[in-house]
Amino acid sequence: MSVNPTPLKPSQIPQEAFDWYDAYAHGAMDRRTFMKKLGTLVAVGYSMTALTSALLPNYALAEQVSFNDPEIIASYEEFASPDGHGKGRGYLVKPTKEIAAFPAVLVIHENRGLNPYVKDVARRLAKAGYLAFAPDALFPVGGYPGNDDAGRALQRELDREKIQQDFVAAARHLKAHALSTGKLGAVGFCFGGYMVNYLAAIDSDLLDAGVPFYGTPAAESLRKNIKAPLLVQLGELDERVNASWPEYEQDLKRYKVDYQMHMYKNAHHGFHNDSTSRYDQANADLAWERTLAFFAKHLT
């Protein structure tokens, strides 16, 4: 009879394992190389099963708000994207309150499609009183395939400029939605954090507030267009993304953007994602509390 290994806590996982996973998750390392590197830790006493269980997502852990919650209604909605892939689709979640319109928030996934964690974030926002819309960049190729490896591969195959235009179209669709007050925020994670920065820069009138979680900035040539206030959320141990911050901050100051940046101590890239061991509950809760306060200030 096999025995499941005791789950590893983040503090028990060597930092290099997190770094390897980050490189693997962002296309800088293939799966074979990633597993080979993890094997070097097995040689010094770690269990491969325990390591992979800790580093790879378990989406059963990510549900904080059920799709059956009586305070929300979830559905899917399509939108036109003439400059992107022609048509997109997203997960639309609205509060059940009997009012005419709600402030709206676009929820943007990581580099692997609309996985269960990001859908749950949309439900959390709807439960907090927002009209939440989470597009799936993989809709043109059949949607999120059910696992992150396949999702990453599919997203890499798509034209990046068309993906960006799909999210621009989704933002415009949501801003003009019959259930929207016309006030639009955006929150995104990793690739989604980059997309929040991009949406703020590509159209000065599009966003009323943006919250990029560990996302790199838009192209330098676009940053002069940023008018929306930004709440930038970064993890202290996320060297790859943090390397882009000093230059970005200089431009935000130069263009007099209303911004705040919070650096979360001992937090990894992906610290808000509660489906992996990178999740840091204390920092994630604080970051989410700040996110909701930021949207309340600028959208309601």
XYZ file of N, CA and C in Angstrom, residues 83-268:
558
model
N -10.152 43.050 -33.987
C -8.707 43.212 -34.154
C -7.911 42.068 -33.539
N -8.636 41.145 -32.893
C -7.987 39.990 -32.297
C -8.320 38.724 -33.075
N -8.897 37.746 -32.385
C -9.243 36.479 -33.026
C -10.672 36.448 -33.567
N -11.307 37.609 -33.655
C -12.644 37.692 -34.224
C -13.738 37.616 -33.192
N -13.597 36.698 -32.242
C -14.607 36.529 -31.193
C -13.925 35.974 -29.957
N -14.385 36.420 -28.789
C -13.871 35.904 -27.534
C -14.999 35.447 -26.646
N -14.649 34.792 -25.557
C -15.638 34.365 -24.574
C -15.044 34.482 -23.185
N -15.888 34.818 -22.233
C -15.426 34.936 -20.864
C -16.457 34.456 -19.874
N -16.005 34.349 -18.635
C -16.815 33.898 -17.501
C -17.364 35.143 -16.825
N -18.676 35.333 -16.899
C -19.340 36.524 -16.361
C -20.020 36.174 -15.051
N -19.693 36.920 -14.000
C -20.296 36.673 -12.691
C -20.862 37.978 -12.166
N -22.145 37.951 -11.793
C -22.783 39.170 -11.290
C -23.404 38.915 -9.935
N -23.479 39.952 -9.114
C -24.184 39.804 -7.838
C -25.680 39.607 -8.083
N -26.361 38.977 -7.141
C -27.806 38.784 -7.263
C -28.603 39.972 -6.731
N -27.926 41.000 -6.267
C -28.622 42.200 -5.788
C -29.506 42.772 -6.891
N -30.678 43.235 -6.501
C -31.617 43.793 -7.472
C -31.331 45.280 -7.681
N -30.236 45.569 -8.376
C -29.952 46.941 -8.765
C -29.630 46.952 -10.254
N -29.704 48.132 -10.852
C -29.629 48.213 -12.311
C -28.244 47.929 -12.857
N -27.194 48.372 -12.152
C -25.849 48.258 -12.706
C -24.813 48.192 -11.588
N -23.662 47.635 -11.929
C -22.581 47.429 -10.966
C -21.265 47.975 -11.531
N -20.372 48.452 -10.686
C -19.010 48.718 -11.173
C -18.428 47.398 -11.649
N -17.596 47.458 -12.679
C -17.139 46.230 -13.334
C -15.638 46.037 -13.174
N -15.231 44.778 -13.110
C -13.809 44.431 -13.018
C -13.494 43.308 -14.000
N -12.522 43.556 -14.859
C -11.994 42.533 -15.759
C -10.952 41.731 -14.994
N -11.058 40.410 -15.044
C -10.142 39.512 -14.327
C -9.311 38.766 -15.372
N -7.982 38.890 -15.289
C -7.124 38.382 -16.365
C -6.204 37.284 -15.833
N -6.271 36.146 -16.492
C -5.577 34.944 -16.043
C -4.075 34.986 -16.323
N -3.402 33.943 -15.870
C -1.975 33.772 -16.101
C -1.739 33.289 -17.537
N -0.579 32.761 -17.817
C -0.217 32.397 -19.187
C -0.655 30.983 -19.561
N -1.840 30.591 -19.089
C -2.271 29.203 -19.320
C -3.765 29.067 -19.521
N -4.461 30.179 -19.720
C -5.901 30.125 -19.933
C -6.694 30.283 -18.650
N -7.999 30.227 -18.800
C -8.925 30.513 -17.696
C -9.078 29.286 -16.805
N -8.175 29.155 -15.847
C -8.206 27.996 -14.962
C -9.144 28.228 -13.776
N -9.411 27.192 -12.963
C -10.375 27.316 -11.868
C -10.030 28.391 -10.846
N -8.752 28.613 -10.592
C -8.362 29.659 -9.633
C -8.840 31.029 -10.095
N -8.643 31.368 -11.362
C -9.027 32.693 -11.854
C -10.541 32.837 -11.907
N -11.250 31.760 -12.231
C -12.712 31.805 -12.180
C -13.180 32.075 -10.754
N -12.487 31.498 -9.779
C -12.860 31.736 -8.391
C -12.608 33.192 -8.004
N -11.525 33.795 -8.505
C -11.273 35.210 -8.243
C -12.436 36.056 -8.773
N -12.956 35.708 -9.957
C -14.113 36.435 -10.499
C -15.312 36.293 -9.579
N -15.528 35.110 -9.034
C -16.649 34.921 -8.109
C -16.448 35.726 -6.820
N -15.205 35.796 -6.343
C -14.932 36.601 -5.137
C -15.290 38.070 -5.378
N -14.955 38.568 -6.558
C -15.265 39.967 -6.872
C -16.770 40.189 -6.972
N -17.490 39.263 -7.587
C -18.941 39.399 -7.686
C -19.578 39.364 -6.304
N -19.069 38.523 -5.442
C -19.591 38.450 -4.075
C -19.336 39.754 -3.326
N -18.282 40.478 -3.739
C -17.969 41.775 -3.135
C -18.745 42.920 -3.784
N -19.580 42.621 -4.786
C -20.453 43.642 -5.348
C -20.111 44.131 -6.737
N -19.199 43.439 -7.432
C -18.767 43.875 -8.760
C -19.293 42.946 -9.854
N -19.481 43.502 -11.020
C -19.728 42.710 -12.215
C -18.357 42.254 -12.712
N -18.076 40.964 -12.612
C -16.744 40.443 -12.925
C -16.782 39.645 -14.221
N -15.765 39.860 -15.042
C -15.687 39.174 -16.331
C -14.270 38.673 -16.530
N -14.132 37.355 -16.702
C -12.823 36.726 -16.857
C -12.734 36.070 -18.233
N -12.136 36.746 -19.218
C -12.017 36.162 -20.558
C -11.018 35.006 -20.573
N -11.199 34.122 -21.539
C -10.271 33.012 -21.740
C -9.527 33.240 -23.047
N -8.230 33.540 -22.956
C -7.435 33.771 -24.163
C -7.415 32.549 -25.068
N -7.705 31.369 -24.509
C -7.646 30.133 -25.281
C -8.961 29.792 -25.972
N -9.957 30.648 -25.873
C -11.237 30.377 -26.530
C -11.078 30.070 -28.024
N -10.203 30.787 -28.759
C -10.068 30.492 -30.195
C -9.566 29.076 -30.493
N -8.949 28.422 -29.509
C -8.453 27.063 -29.729
C -9.163 26.062 -28.813
N -10.381 26.391 -28.429
C -11.189 25.459 -27.663
C -11.292 25.727 -26.182
N -10.582 26.732 -25.666
C -10.672 27.074 -24.257
C -9.644 26.366 -23.398
N -9.586 26.749 -22.126
C -8.663 26.122 -21.176
C -8.860 24.602 -21.215
N -7.784 23.843 -21.436
C -7.925 22.409 -21.701
C -8.037 21.522 -20.472
N -7.983 22.111 -19.291
C -8.135 21.308 -18.087
C -6.854 21.052 -17.331
N -5.709 21.375 -17.921
C -4.456 21.293 -17.174
C -3.517 22.394 -17.657
N -2.642 22.812 -16.777
C -1.819 23.990 -17.039
C -0.754 23.751 -18.102
N -0.182 22.552 -18.154
C 0.847 22.288 -19.162
C 0.287 22.484 -20.566
N -0.857 21.874 -20.832
C -1.471 22.015 -22.151
C -1.914 23.449 -22.386
N -2.398 24.113 -21.330
C -2.828 25.501 -21.456
C -1.686 26.427 -21.826
N -0.538 26.253 -21.180
C 0.632 27.063 -21.509
C 1.061 26.844 -22.954
N 1.063 25.582 -23.369
C 1.479 25.268 -24.740
C 0.545 25.923 -25.746
N -0.749 25.873 -25.490
C -1.721 26.486 -26.403
C -1.550 27.999 -26.456
N -1.357 28.618 -25.289
C -1.246 30.077 -25.280
C 0.030 30.531 -25.994
N 1.103 29.762 -25.877
C 2.337 30.119 -26.585
C 2.162 30.058 -28.099
N 1.275 29.189 -28.565
C 1.067 29.032 -30.004
C 0.240 30.163 -30.614
N -0.526 30.876 -29.791
C -1.382 31.943 -30.299
C -0.584 33.220 -30.544
N -1.050 34.027 -31.476
C -0.424 35.308 -31.784
C -0.601 36.249 -30.591
N 0.518 36.708 -30.013
C 0.447 37.522 -28.797
C -0.298 38.828 -29.028
N -0.078 39.459 -30.171
C -0.762 40.723 -30.447
C -2.273 40.512 -30.536
N -2.689 39.408 -31.122
C -4.130 39.131 -31.191
C -4.706 38.851 -29.809
N -3.945 38.159 -28.959
C -4.398 37.947 -27.576
C -4.598 39.286 -26.880
N -3.631 40.179 -27.035
C -3.740 41.497 -26.400
C -4.985 42.229 -26.900
N -5.238 42.166 -28.193
C -6.415 42.837 -28.741
C -7.710 42.174 -28.270
N -7.674 40.879 -28.025
C -8.853 40.216 -27.455
C -9.174 40.780 -26.075
N -8.143 41.050 -25.268
C -8.396 41.600 -23.937
C -8.825 43.065 -24.006
N -8.311 43.807 -24.967
C -8.804 45.171 -25.180
C -10.290 45.120 -25.520
N -10.664 44.219 -26.420
C -12.064 44.078 -26.807
C -12.928 43.645 -25.622
N -12.398 42.746 -24.799
C -13.141 42.297 -23.620
C -13.366 43.450 -22.649
N -12.331 44.284 -22.460
C -12.461 45.433 -21.560
C -13.517 46.410 -22.076
N -13.504 46.674 -23.357
C -14.496 47.595 -23.930
C -15.905 47.007 -23.845
N -15.997 45.709 -24.063
C -17.291 45.027 -23.937
C -17.840 45.162 -22.519
N -16.991 44.937 -21.538
C -17.430 44.997 -20.149
C -17.775 46.425 -19.736
N -16.965 47.369 -20.155
C -17.212 48.773 -19.795
C -18.575 49.230 -20.300
N -18.968 48.742 -21.504
C -20.239 49.153 -22.112
C -21.383 48.199 -21.800
N -21.152 47.208 -20.969
C -22.152 46.183 -20.670
C -23.411 46.807 -20.058
N -24.542 46.230 -20.367
C -25.824 46.745 -19.857
C -25.885 46.713 -18.334
N -25.132 45.815 -17.701
C -25.136 45.712 -16.241
C -23.997 46.499 -15.590
N -23.212 47.219 -16.393
C -22.069 47.974 -15.881
C -22.408 49.445 -15.707
N -21.858 50.038 -14.658
C -22.024 51.484 -14.453
C -21.147 52.284 -15.411
N -20.236 51.609 -16.104
C -19.272 52.295 -16.966
C -17.940 52.523 -16.280
N -17.880 52.263 -14.978
C -16.613 52.320 -14.248
C -15.943 50.954 -14.358
N -14.698 50.936 -14.842
C -14.036 49.672 -15.119
C -12.686 49.567 -14.427
N -12.527 48.487 -13.680
C -11.229 48.136 -13.111
C -10.716 46.867 -13.757
N -9.452 46.566 -13.537
C -8.870 45.318 -14.030
C -7.885 44.795 -13.004
N -7.914 43.479 -12.804
C -6.945 42.817 -11.943
C -6.428 41.614 -12.705
N -5.113 41.391 -12.641
C -4.538 40.268 -13.364
C -3.312 39.737 -12.659
N -2.943 38.521 -13.015
C -1.902 37.790 -12.319
C -0.873 37.274 -13.325
N 0.407 37.591 -13.086
C 1.484 37.134 -13.959
C 1.265 37.699 -15.369
N 1.017 36.878 -16.388
C 0.661 37.418 -17.706
C -0.495 38.402 -17.575
N -1.458 38.084 -16.718
C -2.591 38.981 -16.493
C -2.176 40.290 -15.873
N -1.134 40.267 -15.024
C -0.609 41.511 -14.474
C -0.021 42.374 -15.574
N 0.724 41.731 -16.487
C 1.218 42.472 -17.655
C 0.051 43.065 -18.443
N -1.017 42.285 -18.627
C -2.145 42.779 -19.420
C -2.825 43.978 -18.758
N -2.887 44.010 -17.435
C -3.441 45.191 -16.752
C -2.590 46.415 -17.084
N -1.267 46.252 -16.990
C -0.370 47.362 -17.347
C -0.561 47.764 -18.807
N -0.737 46.785 -19.681
C -0.926 47.058 -21.107
C -2.243 47.801 -21.358
N -3.324 47.350 -20.745
C -4.627 47.999 -20.947
C -4.601 49.447 -20.470
N -3.899 49.693 -19.357
C -3.786 51.062 -18.857
C -3.004 51.942 -19.815
N -2.067 51.335 -20.565
C -1.176 52.110 -21.424
C -1.676 52.239 -22.860
N -2.461 51.271 -23.324
C -2.859 51.268 -24.732
C -4.004 52.232 -25.004
N -4.802 52.541 -23.964
C -5.955 53.426 -24.131
C -6.174 54.160 -22.809
N -5.882 55.438 -22.800
C -5.955 56.228 -21.560
C -7.342 56.259 -20.947
N -8.378 56.057 -21.776
C -9.757 56.169 -21.300
C -10.387 54.830 -20.953
N -9.621 53.748 -21.033
C -10.218 52.427 -20.876
C -10.439 52.051 -19.417
N -9.407 52.137 -18.599
C -9.493 51.717 -17.201
C -9.673 52.901 -16.263
N -10.421 52.651 -15.197
C -10.528 53.613 -14.104
C -9.649 53.211 -12.922
N -9.168 51.980 -12.927
C -8.272 51.497 -11.876
C -7.682 50.172 -12.324
N -6.394 49.950 -12.024
C -5.745 48.699 -12.396
C -4.928 48.120 -11.265
N -5.014 46.802 -11.095
C -4.252 46.113 -10.050
C -3.470 44.972 -10.684
N -2.209 45.219 -11.085
C -1.374 44.153 -11.617
C -0.651 43.407 -10.500
N -0.908 42.104 -10.402
C -0.157 41.247 -9.486
C 1.034 40.678 -10.244
N 2.244 40.957 -9.765
C 3.505 40.452 -10.312
C 3.470 40.366 -11.841
N 3.190 41.544 -12.455
C 3.174 41.643 -13.903
C 4.235 42.612 -14.399
N 4.830 42.312 -15.533
C 5.813 43.206 -16.130
C 5.106 44.383 -16.807
N 5.807 45.487 -17.059
C 5.165 46.680 -17.617
C 4.916 46.568 -19.118
N 4.054 47.452 -19.594
C 3.848 47.604 -21.031
C 5.100 48.211 -21.657
N 5.164 48.175 -22.984
C 6.309 48.738 -23.704
C 6.530 50.187 -23.295
N 7.779 50.574 -23.219
C 8.136 51.920 -22.764
C 7.452 53.003 -23.591
N 7.295 52.767 -24.876
C 6.692 53.779 -25.755
C 5.225 54.046 -25.444
N 4.569 53.122 -24.736
C 3.142 53.268 -24.432
C 2.887 53.917 -23.070
N 3.880 53.945 -22.210
C 3.628 54.295 -20.801
C 3.173 55.735 -20.616
N 3.497 56.602 -21.539
C 3.069 58.002 -21.423
C 1.554 58.137 -21.465
N 0.853 57.091 -21.929
C -0.604 57.140 -22.047
C -1.322 56.779 -20.756
N -0.611 56.298 -19.758
C -1.268 55.781 -18.553
C -1.891 56.935 -17.748
N -3.178 56.832 -17.529
C -3.912 57.804 -16.712
C -4.587 57.145 -15.510
N -4.903 55.873 -15.615
C -5.606 55.174 -14.541
C -4.706 55.003 -13.327
N -5.237 55.131 -12.134
C -4.448 54.810 -10.933
C -4.126 53.323 -10.901
N -2.931 53.002 -10.407
C -2.467 51.619 -10.370
C -2.086 51.208 -8.954
N -2.421 49.983 -8.616
C -1.998 49.362 -7.367
C -1.131 48.169 -7.750
N 0.172 48.310 -7.613
C 1.131 47.303 -8.078
C 1.470 46.365 -6.919
N 1.269 45.057 -7.119
C 1.482 44.059 -6.069
C 2.634 43.139 -6.480
N 3.707 43.126 -5.677
C 4.900 42.353 -6.012
C 5.332 41.474 -4.835
N 5.910 40.315 -5.164
C 6.457 39.428 -4.144
C 7.958 39.627 -4.010
N 8.443 39.693 -2.801
C 9.857 40.009 -2.555
C 10.814 39.025 -3.229
N 10.429 37.762 -3.354
C 11.324 36.744 -3.887
C 11.196 36.563 -5.402
N 10.400 37.388 -6.041
C 10.143 37.276 -7.473
C 11.160 38.111 -8.257
N 12.369 37.607 -8.365
C 13.452 38.385 -8.961
C 13.184 38.739 -10.424
N 12.590 37.824 -11.175
C 12.374 38.054 -12.603
C 11.494 39.277 -12.848
N 10.335 39.345 -12.202
C 9.426 40.475 -12.403
C 9.952 41.730 -11.710
N 10.500 41.565 -10.525
C 10.952 42.733 -9.769
C 12.068 43.493 -10.469
N 12.822 42.799 -11.325
C 13.898 43.469 -12.060
C 13.364 44.555 -12.987
N 12.087 44.448 -13.380
C 11.500 45.438 -14.290
C 10.897 46.633 -13.553
N 10.798 46.547 -12.236
C 10.082 47.586 -11.494
C 10.796 48.944 -11.440
N 12.095 49.032 -11.154
C 12.710 50.363 -11.021
C 12.518 51.244 -12.252
N 12.700 50.680 -13.425
C 12.514 51.464 -14.651
C 11.045 51.853 -14.829
N 10.145 50.924 -14.535
C 8.706 51.211 -14.660
C 8.313 52.324 -13.695
N 8.811 52.244 -12.474
C 8.466 53.261 -11.490
C 8.955 54.638 -11.935
N 10.128 54.700 -12.532
C 10.631 55.981 -13.037
C 9.657 56.595 -14.038
N 9.127 55.767 -14.933
C 8.180 56.280 -15.927
C 6.849 56.665 -15.288
N 6.382 55.890 -14.310
C 5.135 56.255 -13.631
C 5.282 57.615 -12.939
N 6.443 57.852 -12.354
C 6.705 59.151 -11.737
C 6.802 60.251 -12.795
N 7.510 59.947 -13.878
C 7.703 60.935 -14.948
C 6.363 61.393 -15.534
N 5.450 60.450 -15.682
C 4.160 60.774 -16.300
C 3.075 61.075 -15.268
N 3.506 61.215 -14.009
C 2.615 61.641 -12.922
C 1.402 60.721 -12.762
N 1.664 59.433 -12.839
C 0.609 58.441 -12.632
C 0.366 58.282 -11.128
N -0.891 58.184 -10.762
C -1.274 57.917 -9.378
C -1.069 56.415 -9.138
N -0.005 56.054 -8.435
C 0.273 54.636 -8.233
C 0.697 54.367 -6.795
N 0.487 53.124 -6.386
C 1.034 52.598 -5.142
C 1.707 51.272 -5.483
N 2.798 50.953 -4.798
C 3.417 49.649 -4.959
C 3.586 49.025 -3.583
N 3.196 47.765 -3.476
C 3.413 47.015 -2.243
C 4.296 45.815 -2.546
N 5.384 45.695 -1.805
C 6.297 44.564 -1.920
C 6.048 43.649 -0.721
N 5.623 42.411 -0.980
C 5.216 41.517 0.089
C 6.401 40.650 0.535
N 6.737 40.780 1.791
C 7.945 40.167 2.345
C 7.893 38.646 2.251
N 8.993 38.077 1.773
C 9.176 36.624 1.656
C 8.132 35.950 0.753
N 7.495 36.722 -0.120
C 6.473 36.170 -1.007
C 7.066 35.851 -2.374
N 6.610 34.735 -2.939
C 7.059 34.290 -4.249
C 6.167 34.873 -5.349
